[in-house]
Amino acid sequence: MALTLKEEDAADWVYRGEGAVNLVLAYAGSSPSFIGKVIRLRKAPKNGLESNGVSVRNSIALTPQERILWKNVDQLISSSDKEIVGQLYVEHVMKPLLGSNYVDVGMHILVTREFLELVEKNVTGQRPLWRVDAARVDTECDFGLLISDHSLFTHGSPRPSPCISVEIKISRLSEYNPLDLFSGSKERIQKAIKGLLITPQNNFRVFLNGSLILGGLGGVAKNTDVCIAKKFEDELKSFIEVDDGLCTENLLTLVTEALQKSGVLDKLLDVQKLDSIDIEGVIHAYYNITSEQCMVCKELSEEQAKIYASLHSASFDESLRIVKDYLIAATAKDCSLMLCFRPRNEEDSGLVYNNIYLESTKQAFDFKVYFIDLDLKRLSKVRDYYELDKKIVSRYRQKIKLDRGRNEVTGLEACNGKTVVSVELRCSKCKRKVMKLIATVAGINSIVLDPDKNTVTVVGEADPVRIIKNVRKFRKSATIVSFGSSKEEKKEHKKDVRKEEKKKEEKRDVMLPCLLDPIKIC
Ligand SMILES: O=P(O)(O)O[C@@H]1[C@@H](OP(=O)(O)O)[C@H](OP(=O)(O)O)[C@H](O)[C@H](OP(=O)(O)O)[C@H]1OP(=O)(O)O
Ligand SMILES: Nc1ncnc2c1ncn2[C@@H]1O[C@H](COP(=O)(O)OP(=O)(O)OP(=O)(O)O)[C@@H](O)[C@H]1O
């Protein structure tokens, strides 16, 4: 960490965006050390909700329990407190999984408190109000992460090539189907990207030469109406040489082809799928490794707690594996992809970059793809995930109750729940037996056996306890992997829970930007 950014450097850094944890600034000055770079600065929550005023997710060092969790990653646990664990996690956990070509670890540089205070003051006016309200730059932190600006094609040259970059966050909040995005089919990927473009929310941004031309900077954007779409199409004209009205379509083709050609989504999906056990199961493994009494089983009846007994009797190492894989998958579900395109020209058409030829415009483009925001999910988050899941399930149950009430009047079928059971399915006889036993339980709409994964997925309002009881008549070792609403339905309910939380937040005091002293509005 030789370089230090001081107060006088603050004016060279401009607002680029932010998430819940970091504020990101892009370099706009002329120092060769920083051209083509962004800096990620840690934020501190304003509401003081984290325990003892110290944010666990922001703290640099691993907790003793996390040191045990990550014990197989030597580089992580041998780091001293001063070394930055988040960066080591990206380098030694995520990079090997996602591929070194697509992951940029960045480097830490020192920053003075005066630098942080001044950049915060300079950029406050550009930050979304709710972000300003929620967190400020953490002025206690004396470093920032310097990383290449993946929305540009610079490579240190003072004159970056003209370029378009597209940022995609894999989330369900936009109106698109992630299954389309990950399908591998050109048509379906393009359909997903189109959906993201129309409802960008916090999940889709397009930058032209590093400046935002679609989506919300640092937050959520409204849907792409005719006006926005027209303006966007006009912006693209300087980049894609095609008749009016076809630039956006061609950009979609470019993005689709780059996603297909690079294979990054397949890699990402593999990592996202590491969480073979849902949070309702993982929470028990979490209590195994923290050696606390399981607060979840404590709330269940003896009968219900029996379902999870096998998870509690899993070995310590197995519990570590379950939790670790779950957290790695959580990182992979929350990261973004940045795809950057530039028209290919003879001088820089070395073999460094992949390229795509757009038949309709007769243009060749270089492209690069990077994953951004591969942050470590802290162990303590497992409890948060469980609590969130509980809220979602309870919301779902309320909905079923309501639906049942309505159905009594309309005679329609109730909404479905889903129970996943883990049971060894060795042969066709086993499968028949399990199928028969489950089929006798009331309230079942479908049963799907997966002999590769040794799981049975039961959809319907059937009682999970009855399901597992019946399966155990055949195999004692059977366990429930998850129950409640299906993942897709949960996501829908998650939206509602989030909306409610947001409403509560909006009721809190509002801070006006650009003012150092907050003004309270009634
Ligand atoms: O919990 P979720 O699904 O709302 O995801 C959070 C994201 O919200 P989103 O759904 O994308 O609007 C949230 O994104 P934003 O702040 O909305 O950009 C963060 O990514 C958060 O992760 P962390 O707290 O930074 O580790 C994300 O938290 P986790 O991925 O740790 O759950
Ligand atoms: N290396 C980069 N190059 C270009 N832009 C970047 C880079 N890193 C981050 N950004 C921009 O800054 C925004 C916020 O960064 P990031 O997602 O890392 O923040 P975060 O607080 O960690 O997010 P989250 O809340 O999702 O965890 C991104 O959405 C992206 O637009």
Coordinates of C-alpha atoms and ligand atoms in Angstrom, one line a residue:
M1 CA 0.0 0.0 0.0
A2 CA 2.5 2.6 -1.1
L3 CA 0.2 5.2 -2.6
T4 CA -1.9 7.4 -0.3
L5 CA -4.8 9.5 -1.5
K6 CA -5.0 12.8 0.3
E7 CA -7.4 15.7 0.6
E8 CA -6.0 17.4 -2.5
D9 CA -6.7 14.3 -4.6
A10 CA -10.4 14.2 -3.8
A11 CA -11.5 16.4 -6.7
D12 CA -10.2 13.9 -9.2
W13 CA -12.7 11.2 -8.1
V14 CA -16.2 11.2 -9.4
Y15 CA -19.3 9.3 -8.3
R16 CA -19.7 6.0 -10.2
G17 CA -22.2 4.1 -8.1
E18 CA -22.7 2.2 -4.9
G19 CA -24.3 -0.8 -3.3
A20 CA -25.2 -1.5 0.3
V21 CA -21.6 -1.8 1.4
N22 CA -19.4 0.2 -0.9
L23 CA -19.3 3.6 -2.5
V24 CA -17.5 3.5 -5.9
L25 CA -15.7 6.5 -7.4
A26 CA -14.1 6.7 -10.9
Y27 CA -10.9 8.5 -11.6
A28 CA -11.2 11.6 -13.7
G29 CA -7.7 13.1 -13.2
S30 CA -4.5 12.7 -15.2
S31 CA -2.2 10.7 -13.0
P32 CA -1.1 7.5 -15.0
S33 CA -1.3 5.5 -11.7
F34 CA -5.1 6.0 -11.6
I35 CA -6.2 6.4 -15.2
G36 CA -8.8 3.7 -15.9
K37 CA -9.3 2.9 -12.2
V38 CA -12.2 3.0 -9.8
I39 CA -11.9 3.0 -6.0
R40 CA -14.3 1.1 -3.7
L41 CA -14.7 2.8 -0.4
R42 CA -16.4 1.1 2.5
K43 CA -19.5 2.6 4.0
A44 CA -20.7 2.6 7.5
P45 CA -24.4 2.4 8.4
K46 CA -26.0 5.5 9.8
N47 CA -28.7 3.9 11.8
G48 CA -26.4 2.2 14.3
L49 CA -28.3 -1.0 13.9
E50 CA -25.3 -3.2 14.0
S51 CA -24.2 -4.5 17.3
N52 CA -21.9 -2.4 19.5
G53 CA -21.7 0.2 16.7
V54 CA -19.4 -2.2 14.9
S55 CA -20.6 -3.6 11.6
V56 CA -19.5 -7.2 11.4
R57 CA -19.9 -7.3 7.6
N58 CA -17.6 -4.3 7.4
S59 CA -15.0 -5.5 9.8
I60 CA -11.8 -6.5 8.1
A61 CA -10.6 -9.5 10.0
L62 CA -12.3 -12.9 10.3
T63 CA -14.0 -13.7 13.6
P64 CA -12.7 -16.8 15.4
Q65 CA -15.6 -18.8 14.1
E66 CA -15.0 -17.7 10.6
R67 CA -11.3 -18.7 10.9
I68 CA -12.6 -22.2 11.6
L69 CA -15.1 -22.0 8.7
W70 CA -12.4 -21.1 6.2
K71 CA -9.7 -23.3 7.8
N72 CA -9.0 -25.0 4.5
V73 CA -8.1 -21.8 2.7
D74 CA -4.6 -21.2 4.2
Q75 CA -4.2 -17.8 2.7
L76 CA -7.4 -16.5 4.3
I77 CA -6.7 -17.7 7.8
S78 CA -3.0 -17.0 7.9
S79 CA -3.7 -13.3 7.1
S80 CA -2.9 -11.0 9.9
D81 CA -5.6 -8.6 11.1
K82 CA -4.1 -5.9 8.9
E83 CA -4.4 -7.8 5.8
I84 CA -7.7 -7.5 4.1
V85 CA -9.7 -10.6 4.2
G86 CA -12.3 -9.6 1.6
Q87 CA -9.6 -9.3 -1.1
L88 CA -8.0 -12.6 -0.1
Y89 CA -11.4 -14.2 -0.3
V90 CA -11.9 -13.0 -3.9
E91 CA -8.4 -14.1 -4.8
H92 CA -8.3 -17.6 -3.1
V93 CA -12.0 -18.6 -3.1
M94 CA -13.9 -16.9 -5.9
K95 CA -11.2 -16.5 -8.5
P96 CA -10.4 -20.3 -8.7
L97 CA -14.1 -21.0 -9.0
L98 CA -15.0 -18.4 -11.6
G99 CA -11.8 -18.3 -13.6
S100 CA -8.9 -15.9 -13.3
N101 CA -9.8 -14.2 -16.7
Y102 CA -13.0 -12.9 -15.2
V103 CA -12.0 -11.9 -11.7
D104 CA -10.1 -8.8 -10.8
V105 CA -8.7 -8.8 -7.2
G106 CA -7.6 -5.1 -7.2
M107 CA -5.1 -3.6 -4.7
H108 CA -5.5 -1.7 -1.5
I109 CA -4.3 1.9 -1.2
L110 CA -4.2 4.2 1.8
V111 CA -6.6 7.1 2.0
T112 CA -6.6 9.9 4.6
R113 CA -9.7 10.8 6.6
E114 CA -9.6 14.2 4.9
F115 CA -9.8 12.6 1.5
L116 CA -12.8 10.5 2.6
E117 CA -14.6 13.4 4.1
L118 CA -14.1 15.6 1.0
V119 CA -15.2 12.9 -1.5
E120 CA -18.2 12.2 0.6
K121 CA -19.1 15.9 0.5
N122 CA -18.4 16.1 -3.2
V123 CA -20.6 13.2 -4.3
T124 CA -23.5 13.4 -1.8
G125 CA -25.7 15.3 -4.4
Q126 CA -25.4 12.5 -6.9
R127 CA -26.2 9.6 -4.5
P128 CA -29.7 8.3 -4.2
L129 CA -31.4 9.9 -1.2
W130 CA -32.2 6.6 0.4
R131 CA -28.6 5.5 0.1
V132 CA -27.5 8.8 1.8
D133 CA -30.0 8.1 4.5
A134 CA -28.7 4.6 5.1
A135 CA -25.0 5.0 5.1
R136 CA -22.0 7.3 4.8
V137 CA -18.4 6.8 3.8
D138 CA -16.6 5.0 6.6
T139 CA -14.1 7.6 7.6
E140 CA -12.6 5.2 10.2
C141 CA -11.3 3.0 7.4
D142 CA -7.9 4.1 6.1
F143 CA -7.8 2.2 2.8
G144 CA -9.8 1.8 -0.4
L145 CA -9.7 -0.9 -3.0
L146 CA -8.2 0.3 -6.3
I147 CA -9.5 -1.7 -9.2
S148 CA -9.7 -1.5 -13.0
D149 CA -12.7 0.4 -14.3
H150 CA -14.4 -2.5 -16.1
S151 CA -16.7 -0.1 -17.9
L152 CA -13.8 1.1 -19.9
F153 CA -11.2 -0.2 -22.3
T154 CA -8.2 1.8 -21.1
H155 CA -5.2 -0.2 -20.1
G156 CA -3.5 2.9 -18.7
S157 CA -3.7 4.8 -22.0
P158 CA -4.8 8.5 -21.4
R159 CA -7.3 8.1 -24.4
P160 CA -9.6 5.2 -23.7
S161 CA -11.2 3.5 -26.8
P162 CA -14.9 4.4 -27.3
C163 CA -16.8 1.7 -25.6
I164 CA -20.2 0.5 -24.3
S165 CA -20.5 -1.5 -21.2
V166 CA -23.4 -3.4 -19.7
E167 CA -23.7 -4.3 -16.1
I168 CA -26.0 -7.1 -15.1
K169 CA -26.9 -8.0 -11.5
I170 CA -28.5 -11.5 -11.3
S171 CA -31.7 -10.7 -9.4
R172 CA -35.3 -11.6 -9.7
L173 CA -36.6 -8.0 -9.0
S174 CA -36.6 -7.1 -12.7
E175 CA -39.2 -8.5 -15.0
Y176 CA -37.2 -11.2 -16.5
N177 CA -36.8 -14.9 -16.0
P178 CA -33.3 -15.9 -14.7
L179 CA -33.9 -19.3 -16.1
D180 CA -33.9 -17.7 -19.6
L181 CA -30.7 -15.9 -18.8
F182 CA -29.0 -19.2 -17.8
S183 CA -30.6 -21.3 -20.5
G184 CA -27.7 -21.3 -23.0
S185 CA -30.3 -20.6 -25.7
K186 CA -29.7 -17.5 -27.8
E187 CA -33.4 -16.6 -28.0
R188 CA -34.0 -17.0 -24.3
I189 CA -30.9 -15.1 -23.3
Q190 CA -31.9 -12.2 -25.6
K191 CA -35.4 -12.3 -24.1
A192 CA -34.0 -12.1 -20.6
I193 CA -31.7 -9.1 -21.5
K194 CA -34.7 -7.4 -23.2
G195 CA -36.7 -7.9 -19.9
L196 CA -33.8 -6.4 -17.9
L197 CA -33.5 -3.4 -20.4
I198 CA -37.2 -2.6 -20.0
T199 CA -37.2 -3.0 -16.2
P200 CA -33.7 -2.2 -15.2
Q201 CA -34.4 -1.7 -11.4
N202 CA -31.0 -2.1 -9.7
N203 CA -30.0 -4.9 -12.1
F204 CA -29.1 -3.4 -15.4
R205 CA -27.0 -0.5 -16.4
V206 CA -25.4 0.7 -19.6
F207 CA -22.5 3.0 -19.8
L208 CA -21.1 4.8 -22.8
N209 CA -17.4 5.6 -22.3
G210 CA -18.0 5.3 -18.6
S211 CA -21.0 7.5 -18.4
L212 CA -24.4 6.0 -17.5
I213 CA -26.9 6.0 -20.4
L214 CA -29.5 3.6 -19.0
G215 CA -30.4 2.4 -15.5
G216 CA -30.0 4.0 -12.1
L217 CA -26.7 5.3 -10.8
G218 CA -26.2 3.8 -7.3
G219 CA -29.7 2.6 -7.1
V220 CA -33.0 1.6 -8.7
A221 CA -34.2 2.9 -12.0
K222 CA -37.7 3.4 -13.3
N223 CA -39.0 1.3 -16.2
T224 CA -37.8 2.1 -19.7
D225 CA -40.7 4.0 -21.2
V226 CA -40.8 5.2 -24.8
C227 CA -39.0 8.4 -24.0
I228 CA -36.1 6.7 -22.2
A229 CA -35.9 4.0 -25.0
K230 CA -35.7 6.7 -27.7
K231 CA -33.0 8.6 -25.9
F232 CA -31.1 5.4 -25.3
E233 CA -31.3 4.5 -29.0
D234 CA -30.0 7.9 -29.9
E235 CA -27.0 7.5 -27.5
L236 CA -26.1 4.2 -29.1
K237 CA -25.9 5.7 -32.6
S238 CA -22.4 6.9 -32.0
F239 CA -21.3 3.4 -31.3
I240 CA -23.4 1.0 -33.4
E241 CA -23.6 1.9 -37.1
V242 CA -27.0 0.8 -38.1
D243 CA -30.4 2.4 -39.2
D244 CA -32.3 4.3 -36.7
G245 CA -34.4 2.1 -34.4
L246 CA -32.0 -0.9 -34.6
C247 CA -29.2 0.1 -32.3
T248 CA -30.8 -1.3 -29.2
E249 CA -31.6 -4.5 -30.9
N250 CA -28.0 -4.9 -32.0
L251 CA -26.7 -4.1 -28.6
L252 CA -28.9 -7.0 -27.3
T253 CA -27.4 -9.3 -29.9
L254 CA -23.9 -8.2 -28.8
V255 CA -24.6 -8.9 -25.1
T256 CA -26.2 -12.2 -25.9
E257 CA -23.3 -13.4 -28.0
A258 CA -20.7 -12.2 -25.5
L259 CA -22.5 -14.1 -22.7
Q260 CA -22.7 -17.2 -24.8
K261 CA -19.2 -17.1 -26.2
S262 CA -17.5 -16.4 -22.8
G263 CA -19.4 -19.2 -21.0
V264 CA -19.4 -17.0 -17.8
L265 CA -23.0 -17.7 -17.0
D266 CA -22.3 -21.5 -16.9
K267 CA -19.4 -20.9 -14.5
L268 CA -21.6 -18.6 -12.4
L269 CA -24.4 -21.1 -12.3
D270 CA -22.1 -23.9 -11.1
V271 CA -21.0 -21.7 -8.2
Q272 CA -24.6 -20.6 -7.4
K273 CA -25.6 -24.2 -7.2
L274 CA -23.2 -25.0 -4.4
D275 CA -26.0 -24.4 -1.9
S276 CA -27.4 -27.9 -2.3
I277 CA -29.2 -27.4 1.1
D278 CA -31.6 -24.6 1.5
I279 CA -31.4 -22.1 4.4
E280 CA -33.9 -24.0 6.5
G281 CA -31.3 -26.8 6.6
V282 CA -28.2 -24.7 6.6
I283 CA -29.2 -22.9 9.8
H284 CA -28.9 -26.2 11.7
A285 CA -25.4 -26.7 10.4
Y286 CA -24.7 -23.1 11.4
Y287 CA -25.6 -23.9 15.0
N288 CA -23.5 -27.0 14.9
I289 CA -20.4 -25.0 14.1
T290 CA -21.1 -22.2 16.5
S291 CA -21.7 -24.8 19.2
E292 CA -24.8 -22.9 20.4
Q293 CA -28.1 -24.5 21.2
C294 CA -30.1 -24.5 18.0
M295 CA -32.5 -21.6 18.3
V296 CA -34.6 -23.0 15.5
C297 CA -35.2 -26.5 16.9
K298 CA -35.9 -24.8 20.2
E299 CA -39.0 -23.2 18.7
L300 CA -40.2 -26.5 17.1
S301 CA -42.2 -29.2 18.5
E302 CA -40.3 -32.4 19.4
E303 CA -41.9 -34.1 16.3
Q304 CA -40.8 -31.3 14.0
A305 CA -37.3 -31.1 15.5
K306 CA -36.8 -34.7 14.7
I307 CA -36.8 -33.8 11.0
Y308 CA -33.5 -32.0 11.5
A309 CA -31.9 -34.4 13.8
S310 CA -29.8 -35.8 11.0
L311 CA -28.4 -32.4 10.2
H312 CA -27.5 -32.0 13.9
S313 CA -25.8 -35.3 13.9
A314 CA -23.7 -34.4 10.8
S315 CA -19.9 -34.3 11.6
F316 CA -18.4 -30.9 12.4
D317 CA -16.5 -30.9 9.0
E318 CA -19.7 -31.7 7.1
S319 CA -21.4 -28.8 8.9
L320 CA -18.6 -26.5 7.9
R321 CA -18.8 -27.6 4.3
I322 CA -22.6 -27.0 4.2
V323 CA -22.3 -23.5 5.6
K324 CA -19.2 -22.6 3.6
D325 CA -20.8 -23.7 0.3
Y326 CA -23.9 -21.8 1.1
L327 CA -22.0 -18.6 1.7
I328 CA -20.0 -19.0 -1.5
A329 CA -23.2 -19.6 -3.4
A330 CA -24.6 -16.4 -1.8
T331 CA -21.7 -14.4 -3.1
A332 CA -22.3 -15.8 -6.6
K333 CA -26.0 -14.9 -6.4
D334 CA -25.3 -11.3 -5.4
C335 CA -22.5 -10.4 -7.8
S336 CA -22.7 -8.4 -11.1
L337 CA -21.3 -9.0 -14.5
M338 CA -19.7 -6.2 -16.5
L339 CA -19.5 -6.7 -20.2
C340 CA -17.5 -4.1 -22.1
F341 CA -17.4 -3.7 -25.9
R342 CA -15.3 -1.6 -28.3
P343 CA -15.2 -1.4 -32.0
R344 CA -12.2 -3.5 -33.2
N345 CA -9.6 -1.6 -35.0
E346 CA -6.4 -2.8 -36.7
E347 CA -4.0 -1.3 -34.2
D348 CA -5.3 -3.0 -31.1
S349 CA -6.7 -6.1 -32.6
G350 CA -4.1 -8.3 -30.9
L351 CA -5.4 -11.6 -29.6
V352 CA -6.0 -10.4 -26.1
Y353 CA -9.7 -10.0 -26.3
N354 CA -12.6 -12.1 -27.6
N355 CA -14.4 -10.6 -30.5
I356 CA -17.9 -10.6 -32.1
Y357 CA -18.8 -9.8 -35.6
L358 CA -22.2 -8.1 -36.0
E359 CA -23.4 -9.2 -39.4
S360 CA -26.2 -6.6 -39.7
T361 CA -23.8 -3.6 -39.1
K362 CA -20.6 -5.3 -40.6
Q363 CA -18.8 -4.2 -37.4
A364 CA -16.3 -6.2 -35.4
F365 CA -16.2 -5.7 -31.6
D366 CA -13.7 -6.6 -29.0
F367 CA -15.2 -7.6 -25.7
K368 CA -14.2 -8.4 -22.1
V369 CA -16.2 -9.7 -19.2
Y370 CA -15.6 -9.3 -15.5
F371 CA -17.4 -10.3 -12.4
I372 CA -17.7 -7.5 -9.9
D373 CA -18.7 -7.4 -6.3
L374 CA -17.6 -10.9 -5.2
D375 CA -17.6 -9.9 -1.5
L376 CA -17.3 -12.4 1.3
K377 CA -20.7 -13.0 3.0
R378 CA -20.0 -13.0 6.7
L379 CA -21.0 -16.0 8.8
S380 CA -23.4 -14.0 10.9
K381 CA -25.4 -13.4 7.7
V382 CA -26.7 -17.0 7.9
R383 CA -29.0 -15.9 10.8
D384 CA -30.2 -12.9 8.7
Y385 CA -30.9 -15.2 5.8
Y386 CA -32.9 -17.5 8.0
E387 CA -34.9 -14.6 9.6
L388 CA -35.7 -13.3 6.1
D389 CA -36.7 -16.7 5.0
K390 CA -39.0 -17.0 8.0
K391 CA -40.7 -13.8 7.1
I392 CA -41.1 -14.9 3.5
V393 CA -42.6 -18.3 4.6
S394 CA -44.9 -16.6 7.0
R395 CA -46.1 -14.1 4.3
Y396 CA -46.6 -17.1 2.1
R397 CA -48.7 -18.9 4.7
Q398 CA -50.8 -15.8 5.2
K399 CA -51.4 -15.8 1.4
I400 CA -52.4 -19.4 1.4
K401 CA -54.9 -18.7 4.2
L402 CA -56.3 -15.9 2.2
D403 CA -56.4 -17.9 -1.0
R404 CA -58.1 -20.8 0.9
G405 CA -60.7 -18.3 2.1
R406 CA -61.2 -17.1 -1.4
N407 CA -61.2 -20.6 -2.9
E408 CA -64.0 -21.7 -0.6
V409 CA -66.0 -19.1 -2.4
T410 CA -64.6 -19.6 -5.9
G411 CA -63.9 -23.4 -5.7
L412 CA -60.3 -22.8 -7.2
E413 CA -57.2 -24.8 -6.2
A414 CA -55.0 -23.4 -3.3
C415 CA -51.5 -22.1 -4.0
N416 CA -48.8 -24.7 -3.8
G417 CA -46.1 -25.3 -1.2
K418 CA -43.0 -27.3 -1.8
T419 CA -41.2 -29.9 0.3
V420 CA -37.9 -31.4 -0.7
V421 CA -36.9 -34.7 0.9
S422 CA -33.4 -36.2 0.7
V423 CA -33.7 -40.0 0.4
E424 CA -31.5 -42.6 -1.1
L425 CA -33.1 -43.8 -4.4
R426 CA -31.0 -46.8 -5.4
C427 CA -33.3 -48.6 -7.9
S428 CA -36.7 -48.5 -9.5
K429 CA -38.2 -50.4 -6.7
C430 CA -37.0 -47.8 -4.2
K431 CA -38.5 -45.1 -6.4
R432 CA -41.9 -46.8 -6.6
K433 CA -41.9 -47.4 -2.9
V434 CA -41.1 -43.8 -2.0
M435 CA -43.7 -42.5 -4.6
K436 CA -46.4 -44.8 -3.1
L437 CA -45.7 -43.7 0.5
I438 CA -45.8 -40.0 -0.3
A439 CA -48.9 -40.4 -2.5
T440 CA -50.9 -41.5 0.5
V441 CA -50.5 -38.1 2.2
A442 CA -53.3 -35.7 1.6
G443 CA -52.8 -32.4 -0.3
I444 CA -50.3 -33.4 -2.9
N445 CA -50.2 -32.0 -6.4
S446 CA -47.0 -33.5 -7.8
I447 CA -44.1 -35.7 -6.8
V448 CA -40.8 -35.4 -8.7
L449 CA -38.0 -37.9 -8.0
D450 CA -34.4 -37.0 -8.8
P451 CA -32.3 -40.2 -8.4
D452 CA -29.1 -38.3 -9.4
K453 CA -29.5 -36.0 -6.4
N454 CA -31.4 -38.5 -4.3
T455 CA -34.2 -36.0 -3.7
V456 CA -37.9 -36.0 -3.9
T457 CA -39.8 -32.7 -4.5
V458 CA -43.3 -32.7 -3.4
V459 CA -45.6 -29.8 -4.4
G460 CA -48.9 -29.2 -2.7
E461 CA -50.2 -28.2 0.7
A462 CA -49.3 -31.6 2.3
D463 CA -47.9 -31.5 5.8
P464 CA -44.1 -31.9 5.5
V465 CA -44.0 -33.8 8.8
R466 CA -46.4 -36.4 7.4
I467 CA -44.4 -36.6 4.2
I468 CA -41.1 -37.3 6.1
K469 CA -42.8 -39.7 8.5
N470 CA -44.1 -41.8 5.6
V471 CA -40.8 -41.8 3.7
R472 CA -39.0 -42.9 6.9
K473 CA -41.2 -45.9 7.0
F474 CA -39.1 -47.0 4.1
R475 CA -35.7 -45.3 4.8
K476 CA -34.9 -44.1 8.3
S477 CA -32.1 -41.8 7.1
A478 CA -34.5 -39.6 5.0
T479 CA -34.4 -35.9 5.9
I480 CA -36.2 -32.8 4.8
V481 CA -33.9 -30.6 2.8
S482 CA -36.4 -27.7 2.6
F483 CA -40.0 -26.9 2.9
G484 CA -42.3 -23.9 2.5
S485 CA -42.9 -22.1 -0.8
S486 CA -40.8 -22.9 -3.8
K487 CA -37.8 -20.7 -4.5
E488 CA -39.5 -18.8 -7.2
E489 CA -42.5 -18.1 -5.0
K490 CA -40.3 -17.2 -2.2
K491 CA -38.6 -14.6 -4.4
E492 CA -42.0 -13.1 -5.1
H493 CA -42.8 -13.0 -1.4
K494 CA -39.4 -11.5 -0.7
K495 CA -40.3 -8.6 -2.9
D496 CA -43.3 -7.9 -0.6
V497 CA -41.2 -8.3 2.5
R498 CA -38.6 -5.9 1.1
K499 CA -41.3 -3.4 0.0
E500 CA -42.7 -3.4 3.5
E501 CA -39.3 -2.8 5.0
K502 CA -38.6 -0.1 2.5
K503 CA -41.9 1.7 3.4
K504 CA -40.9 1.6 7.1
E505 CA -37.5 3.1 6.2
E506 CA -39.1 5.8 4.1
K507 CA -41.1 6.8 7.2
R508 CA -37.8 7.6 8.9
D509 CA -36.3 11.1 8.8
V510 CA -35.2 12.2 5.3
M511 CA -31.7 13.8 4.9
L512 CA -31.4 16.4 2.2
P513 CA -28.3 15.9 0.0
C514 CA -25.6 18.6 -0.3
L515 CA -26.1 19.7 3.3
L516 CA -23.6 18.8 5.9
D517 CA -26.2 19.1 8.7
P518 CA -29.2 17.0 8.2
I519 CA -32.5 18.8 8.1
K520 CA -35.5 16.9 9.4
I521 CA -38.7 17.1 7.4
C522 CA -42.0 16.2 9.1
Ligands
LIG1 O1 -30.8 -9.9 0.4 P1 -31.1 -9.4 -0.9 O2 -31.5 -10.5 -1.8 O3 -32.1 -8.3 -1.0 O4 -29.8 -8.9 -1.6 C1 -29.0 -7.8 -1.1 C2 -29.0 -6.8 -2.3 O5 -30.3 -6.3 -2.5 P2 -31.1 -6.5 -3.9 O6 -32.0 -7.7 -3.7 O7 -30.1 -6.8 -5.0 O8 -31.8 -5.2 -4.0 C3 -28.1 -5.7 -1.9 O9 -27.9 -4.9 -3.1 P3 -28.2 -3.3 -3.1 O10 -27.7 -2.7 -1.8 O11 -29.6 -3.2 -3.3 O12 -27.4 -2.9 -4.3 C4 -26.7 -6.1 -1.5 O13 -26.1 -6.7 -2.6 C5 -26.8 -7.1 -0.3 O14 -25.5 -7.7 -0.1 P4 -24.5 -7.1 1.0 O15 -25.3 -6.7 2.1 O16 -23.8 -6.0 0.2 O17 -23.6 -8.3 1.2 C6 -27.7 -8.3 -0.7 O18 -27.8 -9.1 0.4 P5 -27.4 -10.6 0.4 O19 -27.0 -11.1 -0.9 O20 -26.3 -10.8 1.4 O21 -28.7 -11.3 0.9
LIG2 N1 -14.5 -2.4 -11.2 C1 -15.5 -1.7 -11.5 N2 -15.6 -1.1 -12.7 C2 -16.6 -0.3 -13.0 N3 -17.7 0.0 -12.3 C3 -17.7 -0.6 -11.0 C4 -16.6 -1.5 -10.6 N4 -16.9 -1.9 -9.3 C5 -18.1 -1.3 -9.0 N5 -18.5 -0.6 -10.0 C6 -19.8 0.2 -10.1 O1 -20.2 0.5 -8.7 C7 -21.4 -0.1 -8.3 C8 -21.4 -0.5 -6.9 O2 -20.3 -1.4 -6.7 P1 -20.5 -2.7 -5.9 O3 -21.6 -3.6 -6.5 O4 -19.2 -3.3 -5.8 O5 -21.0 -2.2 -4.4 P2 -21.4 -3.0 -3.2 O6 -21.8 -2.1 -2.1 O7 -20.4 -4.0 -2.9 O8 -22.7 -3.7 -3.7 P3 -23.7 -4.7 -3.0 O9 -24.6 -3.9 -2.1 O10 -24.5 -5.3 -4.1 O11 -22.9 -5.7 -2.3 C9 -21.6 -1.2 -9.3 O12 -23.0 -1.5 -9.4 C10 -21.0 -0.7 -10.6 O13 -21.9 0.1 -11.3

